[in-house]
Short mmCIF file of C-alpha atoms in Angstrom, two decimals:
data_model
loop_
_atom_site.label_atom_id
_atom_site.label_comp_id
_atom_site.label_asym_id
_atom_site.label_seq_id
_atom_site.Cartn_x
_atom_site.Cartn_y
_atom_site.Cartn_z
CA UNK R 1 75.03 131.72 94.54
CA UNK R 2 78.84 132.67 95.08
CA UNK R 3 80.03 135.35 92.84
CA UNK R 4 83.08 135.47 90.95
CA UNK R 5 84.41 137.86 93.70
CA UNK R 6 83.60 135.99 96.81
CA UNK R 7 85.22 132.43 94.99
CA UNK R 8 88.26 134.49 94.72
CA UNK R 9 88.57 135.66 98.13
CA UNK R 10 87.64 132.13 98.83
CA UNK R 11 90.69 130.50 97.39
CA UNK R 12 93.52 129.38 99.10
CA UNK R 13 96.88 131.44 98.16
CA UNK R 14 98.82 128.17 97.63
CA UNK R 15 96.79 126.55 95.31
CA UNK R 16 98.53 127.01 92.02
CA UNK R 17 101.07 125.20 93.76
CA UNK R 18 99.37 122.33 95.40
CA UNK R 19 98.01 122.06 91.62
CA UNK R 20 100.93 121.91 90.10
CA UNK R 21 102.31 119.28 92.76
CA UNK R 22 99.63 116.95 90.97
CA UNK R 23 96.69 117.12 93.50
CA UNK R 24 93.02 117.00 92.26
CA UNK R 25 90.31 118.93 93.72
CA UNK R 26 88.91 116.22 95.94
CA UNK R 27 92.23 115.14 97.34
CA UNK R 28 92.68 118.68 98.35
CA UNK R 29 89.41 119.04 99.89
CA UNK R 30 89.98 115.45 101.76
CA UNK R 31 93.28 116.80 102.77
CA UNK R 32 91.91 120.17 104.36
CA UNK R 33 94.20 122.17 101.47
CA UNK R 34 91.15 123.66 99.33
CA UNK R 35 89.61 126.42 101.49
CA UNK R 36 91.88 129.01 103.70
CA UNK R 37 92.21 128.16 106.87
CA UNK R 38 91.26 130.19 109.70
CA UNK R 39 91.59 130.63 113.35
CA UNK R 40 93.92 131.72 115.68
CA UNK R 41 97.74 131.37 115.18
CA UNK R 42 98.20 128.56 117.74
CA UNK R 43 96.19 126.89 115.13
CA UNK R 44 97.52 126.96 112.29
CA UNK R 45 100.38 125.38 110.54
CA UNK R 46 103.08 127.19 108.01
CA UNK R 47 104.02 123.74 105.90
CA UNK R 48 107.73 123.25 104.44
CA UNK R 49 108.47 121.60 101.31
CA UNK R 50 111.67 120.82 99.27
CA UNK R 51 112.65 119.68 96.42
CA UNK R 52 116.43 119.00 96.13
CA UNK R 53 116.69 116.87 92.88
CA UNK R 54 114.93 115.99 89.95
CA UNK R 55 114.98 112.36 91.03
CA UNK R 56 112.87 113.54 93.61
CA UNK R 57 109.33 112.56 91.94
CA UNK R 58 106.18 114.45 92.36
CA UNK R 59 104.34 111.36 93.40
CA UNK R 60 107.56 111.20 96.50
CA UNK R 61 106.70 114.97 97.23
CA UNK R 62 102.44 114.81 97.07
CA UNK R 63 103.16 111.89 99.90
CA UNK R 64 104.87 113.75 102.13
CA UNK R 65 101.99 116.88 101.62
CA UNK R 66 99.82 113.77 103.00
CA UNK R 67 101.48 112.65 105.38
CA UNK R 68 102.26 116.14 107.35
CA UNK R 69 98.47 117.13 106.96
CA UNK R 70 97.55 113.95 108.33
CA UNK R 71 100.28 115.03 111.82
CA UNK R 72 98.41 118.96 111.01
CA UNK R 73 94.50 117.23 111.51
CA UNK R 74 95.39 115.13 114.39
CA UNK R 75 96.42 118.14 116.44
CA UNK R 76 93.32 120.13 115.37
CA UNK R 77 95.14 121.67 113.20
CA UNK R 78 95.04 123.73 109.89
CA UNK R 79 97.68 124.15 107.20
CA UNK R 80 97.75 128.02 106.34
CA UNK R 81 99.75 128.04 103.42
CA UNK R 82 102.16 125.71 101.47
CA UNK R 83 105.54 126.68 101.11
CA UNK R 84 107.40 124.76 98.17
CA UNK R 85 110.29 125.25 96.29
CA UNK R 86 113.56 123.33 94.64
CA UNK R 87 116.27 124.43 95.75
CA UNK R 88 119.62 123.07 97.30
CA UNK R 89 119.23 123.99 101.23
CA UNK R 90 123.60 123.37 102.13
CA UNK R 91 124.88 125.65 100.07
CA UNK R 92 125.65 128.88 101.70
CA UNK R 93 125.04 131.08 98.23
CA UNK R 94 121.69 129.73 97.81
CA UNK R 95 118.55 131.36 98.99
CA UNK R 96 116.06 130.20 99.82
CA UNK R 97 113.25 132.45 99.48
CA UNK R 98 109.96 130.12 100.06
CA UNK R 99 112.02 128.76 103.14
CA UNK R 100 112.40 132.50 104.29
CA UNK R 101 108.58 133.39 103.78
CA UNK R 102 107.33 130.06 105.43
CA UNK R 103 110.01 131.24 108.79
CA UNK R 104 109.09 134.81 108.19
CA UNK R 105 105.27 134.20 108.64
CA UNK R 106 106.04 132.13 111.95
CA UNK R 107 107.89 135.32 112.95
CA UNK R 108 105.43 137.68 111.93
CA UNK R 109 102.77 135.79 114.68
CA UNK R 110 100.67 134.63 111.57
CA UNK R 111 100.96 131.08 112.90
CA UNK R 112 102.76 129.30 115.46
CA UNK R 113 103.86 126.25 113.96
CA UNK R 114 106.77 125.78 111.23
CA UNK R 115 106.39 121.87 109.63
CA UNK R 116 108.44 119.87 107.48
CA UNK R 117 108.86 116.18 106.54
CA UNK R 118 112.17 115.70 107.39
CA UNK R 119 115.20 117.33 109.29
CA UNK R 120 117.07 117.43 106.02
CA UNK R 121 114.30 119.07 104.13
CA UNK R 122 114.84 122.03 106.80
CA UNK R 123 118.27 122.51 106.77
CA UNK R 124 122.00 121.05 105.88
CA UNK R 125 123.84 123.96 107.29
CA UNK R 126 124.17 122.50 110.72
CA UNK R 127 123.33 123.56 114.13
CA UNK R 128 123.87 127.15 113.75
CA UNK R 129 121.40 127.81 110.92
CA UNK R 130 118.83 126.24 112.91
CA UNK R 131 119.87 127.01 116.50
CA UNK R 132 119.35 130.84 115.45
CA UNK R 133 115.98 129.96 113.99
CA UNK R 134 114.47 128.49 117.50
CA UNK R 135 116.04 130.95 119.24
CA UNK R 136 113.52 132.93 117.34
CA UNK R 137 110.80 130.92 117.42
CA UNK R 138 111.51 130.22 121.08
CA UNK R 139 111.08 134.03 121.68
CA UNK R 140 107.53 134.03 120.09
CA UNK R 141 106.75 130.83 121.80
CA UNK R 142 106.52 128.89 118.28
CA UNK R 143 107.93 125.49 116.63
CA UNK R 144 108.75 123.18 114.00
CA UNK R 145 107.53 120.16 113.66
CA UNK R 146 109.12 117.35 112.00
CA UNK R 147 107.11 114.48 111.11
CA UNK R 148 109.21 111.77 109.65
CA UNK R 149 111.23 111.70 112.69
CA UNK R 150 108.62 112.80 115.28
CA UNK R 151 110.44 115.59 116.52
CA UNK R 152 108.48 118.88 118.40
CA UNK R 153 111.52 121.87 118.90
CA UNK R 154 109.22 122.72 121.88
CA UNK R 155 109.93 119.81 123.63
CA UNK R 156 113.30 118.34 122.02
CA UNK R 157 115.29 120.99 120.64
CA UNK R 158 118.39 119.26 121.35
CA UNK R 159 117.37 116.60 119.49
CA UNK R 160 116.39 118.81 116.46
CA UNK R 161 119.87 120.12 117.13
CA UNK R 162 121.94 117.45 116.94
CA UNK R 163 120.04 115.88 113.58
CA UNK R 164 120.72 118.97 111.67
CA UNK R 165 124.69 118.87 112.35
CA UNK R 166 123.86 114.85 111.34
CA UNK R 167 122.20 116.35 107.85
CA UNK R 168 125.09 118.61 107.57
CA UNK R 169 127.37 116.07 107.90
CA UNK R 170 125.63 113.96 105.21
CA UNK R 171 125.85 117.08 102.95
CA UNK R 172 129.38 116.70 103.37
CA UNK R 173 129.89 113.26 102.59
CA UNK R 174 127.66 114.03 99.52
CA UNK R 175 129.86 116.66 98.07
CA UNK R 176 132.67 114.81 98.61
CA UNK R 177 131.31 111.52 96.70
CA UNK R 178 130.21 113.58 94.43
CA UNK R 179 133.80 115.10 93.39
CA UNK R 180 135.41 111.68 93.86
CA UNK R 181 132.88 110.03 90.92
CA UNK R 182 134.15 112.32 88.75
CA UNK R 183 137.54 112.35 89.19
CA UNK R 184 136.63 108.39 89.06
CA UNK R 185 134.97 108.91 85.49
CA UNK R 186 138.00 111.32 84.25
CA UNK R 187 140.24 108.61 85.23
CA UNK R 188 138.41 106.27 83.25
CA UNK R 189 137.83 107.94 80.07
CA UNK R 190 134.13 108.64 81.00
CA UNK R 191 132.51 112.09 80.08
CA UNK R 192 130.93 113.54 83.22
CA UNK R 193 128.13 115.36 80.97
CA UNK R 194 127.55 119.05 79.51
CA UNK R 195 129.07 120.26 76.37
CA UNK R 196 132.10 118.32 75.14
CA UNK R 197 135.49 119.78 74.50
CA UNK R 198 136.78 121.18 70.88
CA UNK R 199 137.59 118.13 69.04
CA UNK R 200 135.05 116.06 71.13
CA UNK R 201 131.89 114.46 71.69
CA UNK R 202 130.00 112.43 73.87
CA UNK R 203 127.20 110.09 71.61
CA UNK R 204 124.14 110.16 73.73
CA UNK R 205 123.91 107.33 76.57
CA UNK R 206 127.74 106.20 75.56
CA UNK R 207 129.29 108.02 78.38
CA UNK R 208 132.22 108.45 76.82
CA UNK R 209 134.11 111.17 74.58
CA UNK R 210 135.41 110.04 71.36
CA UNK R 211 137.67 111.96 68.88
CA UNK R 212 136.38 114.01 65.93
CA UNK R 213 138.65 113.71 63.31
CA UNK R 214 138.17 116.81 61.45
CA UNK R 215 138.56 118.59 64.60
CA UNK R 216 141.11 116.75 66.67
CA UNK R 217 144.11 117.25 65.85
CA UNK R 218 146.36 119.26 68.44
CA UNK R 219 149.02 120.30 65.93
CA UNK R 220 146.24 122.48 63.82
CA UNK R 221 144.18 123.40 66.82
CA UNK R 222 145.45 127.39 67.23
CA UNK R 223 145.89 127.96 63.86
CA UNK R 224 142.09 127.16 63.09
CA UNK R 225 141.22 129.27 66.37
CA UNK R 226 142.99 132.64 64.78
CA UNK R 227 141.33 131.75 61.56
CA UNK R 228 138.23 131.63 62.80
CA UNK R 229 138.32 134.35 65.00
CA UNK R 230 139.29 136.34 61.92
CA UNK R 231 136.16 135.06 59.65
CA UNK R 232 133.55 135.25 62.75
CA UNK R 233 132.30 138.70 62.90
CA UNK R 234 132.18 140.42 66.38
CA UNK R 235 134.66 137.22 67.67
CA UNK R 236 137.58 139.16 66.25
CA UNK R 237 140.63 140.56 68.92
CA UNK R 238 143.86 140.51 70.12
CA UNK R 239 143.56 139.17 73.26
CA UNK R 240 144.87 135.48 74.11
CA UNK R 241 142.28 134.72 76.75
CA UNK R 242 139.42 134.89 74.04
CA UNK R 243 140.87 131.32 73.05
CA UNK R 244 139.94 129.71 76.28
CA UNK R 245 136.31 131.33 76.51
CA UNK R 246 134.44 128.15 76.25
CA UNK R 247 131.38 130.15 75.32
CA UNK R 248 133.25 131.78 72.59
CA UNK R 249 134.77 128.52 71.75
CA UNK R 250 131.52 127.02 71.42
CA UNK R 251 130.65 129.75 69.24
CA UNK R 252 133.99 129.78 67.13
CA UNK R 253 132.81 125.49 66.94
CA UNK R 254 129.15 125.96 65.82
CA UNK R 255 129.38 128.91 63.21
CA UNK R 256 132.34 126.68 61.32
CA UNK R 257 129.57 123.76 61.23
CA UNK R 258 127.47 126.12 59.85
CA UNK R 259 129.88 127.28 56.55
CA UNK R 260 131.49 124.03 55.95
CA UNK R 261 133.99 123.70 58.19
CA UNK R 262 137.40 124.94 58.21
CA UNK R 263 138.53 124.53 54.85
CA UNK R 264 135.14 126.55 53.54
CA UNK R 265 136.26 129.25 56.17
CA UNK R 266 139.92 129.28 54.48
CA UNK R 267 138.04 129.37 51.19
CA UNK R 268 136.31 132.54 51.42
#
């Protein structure tokens, strides 16, 4: 009989995660993800995965868990641990920590393999990001794997190269589509989403802002600002800049819902 102990030591590190991905039990077992693996580090696998946007679905994201254990078991393979995470991986401010733990293991000799689905899943900061990475996994005689595209660093890393200046590139373009649909939308009247100006809103699934009446009108705007800044305790001041605070704005907004609008505020 195993004790409570031993089924603890028994349990994979990752498997909170692989359970919140959506996988049963059986899958998991099927999928050589439900006991930790063992053997030496030649033989085992550090797995990469990424999440970039919500429009990524978990069904998308369990496949590609399939489909690089399927590359992991017909080298002989074992996955050691799951790395997983959402976050944006081609902008410079963002870190990555999962990505950093998954490299950091390779590093550390606790396996010799680094694998991820796609090049873009790896990295969008171009050649340098990952040139410096294989220069250190080069130096410990390690990898990465990618399966979509079939690429092995340890036998085309100019390949691998050249595809992540490609997904750099594309990260580019992105951003730059990006800011051009909403410049499109301002053009066009359309609201771009988020919280909508003073004297604003957006009806849900109208993409659009559309006057408020009571709250409109440009030639009344400041005056209701000092007003309220006056009746809103610990919004009170002499400085101008408080005025374009949108949080304080939105604050200023809500608490006059909350009394009756302006003219109740004027009222007592």
């Amino acid at each position: 009989m195993v004790t409570f102990g031993e089924r603890m030591t028994m349990e994979r590190e990752d498997l909170p995660t692989l359970r919140a991905l959506g996988f049963e039990d059986d899958e998991l077992r099927e999928l050589g993800l439900w006991e930790p693996a063992t053997g030496e580090p030649i033989d085992l696998v550090e797995m990469y995965l990424r999440r970039s946007k919500k429009k990524d679905t978990l069904a998308a994201l369990r496949q590609q868990v399939r489909e690089m254990c399927h590359h992991t078991r017909s080298e002989n393979k074992q996955v050691r641990h799951l790395w997983f995470e959402q976050r944006s991986a081609s902008k410079a401010s963002v870190r990555r920590e999962e990505f950093e733990k998954a490299t950091a293991a390779v590093i550390a000799g606790l396996s010799k393999t680094l694998t991820v689905y796609k090049t873009s899943r790896l990295s969008r900061r171009g050649m340098g990001q990952v040139g410096l990475l294989l220069d250190e996994f080069d130096t410990r005689k390690a990898r990465i794997y990618v399966v979509a595209e079939r690429i092995d660093s340890s036998k085309s890393r100019m390949i691998l190269a050249t595809l992540s200046e490609q997904a750099r590139e594309q990260a580019a373009d992105i951003s730059h589509f990006a800011k051009l649909s909403v410049l499109a939308n301002k053009m066009e009247g359309k609201w771009n989403g988020g919280v909508a100006p003073y004297g604003l809103h957006s009806p849900k699934g109208s993409g659009k802002l559309f006057h408020l009446p009571k709250e409109y009108p440009t030639h009344a705007f400041f005056d209701k600002l000092e007003e309220l800044v006056d009746a809103v305790p610990g919004l009170d001041g002499n400085n101008g800049a408080i005025y374009t605070n949108a949080l304080v704005i939105g604050k200023i907004r809500a608490a006059a819902r909350r009394v009756g609008g302006v003219e109740q505020v004027r009222r007592t």
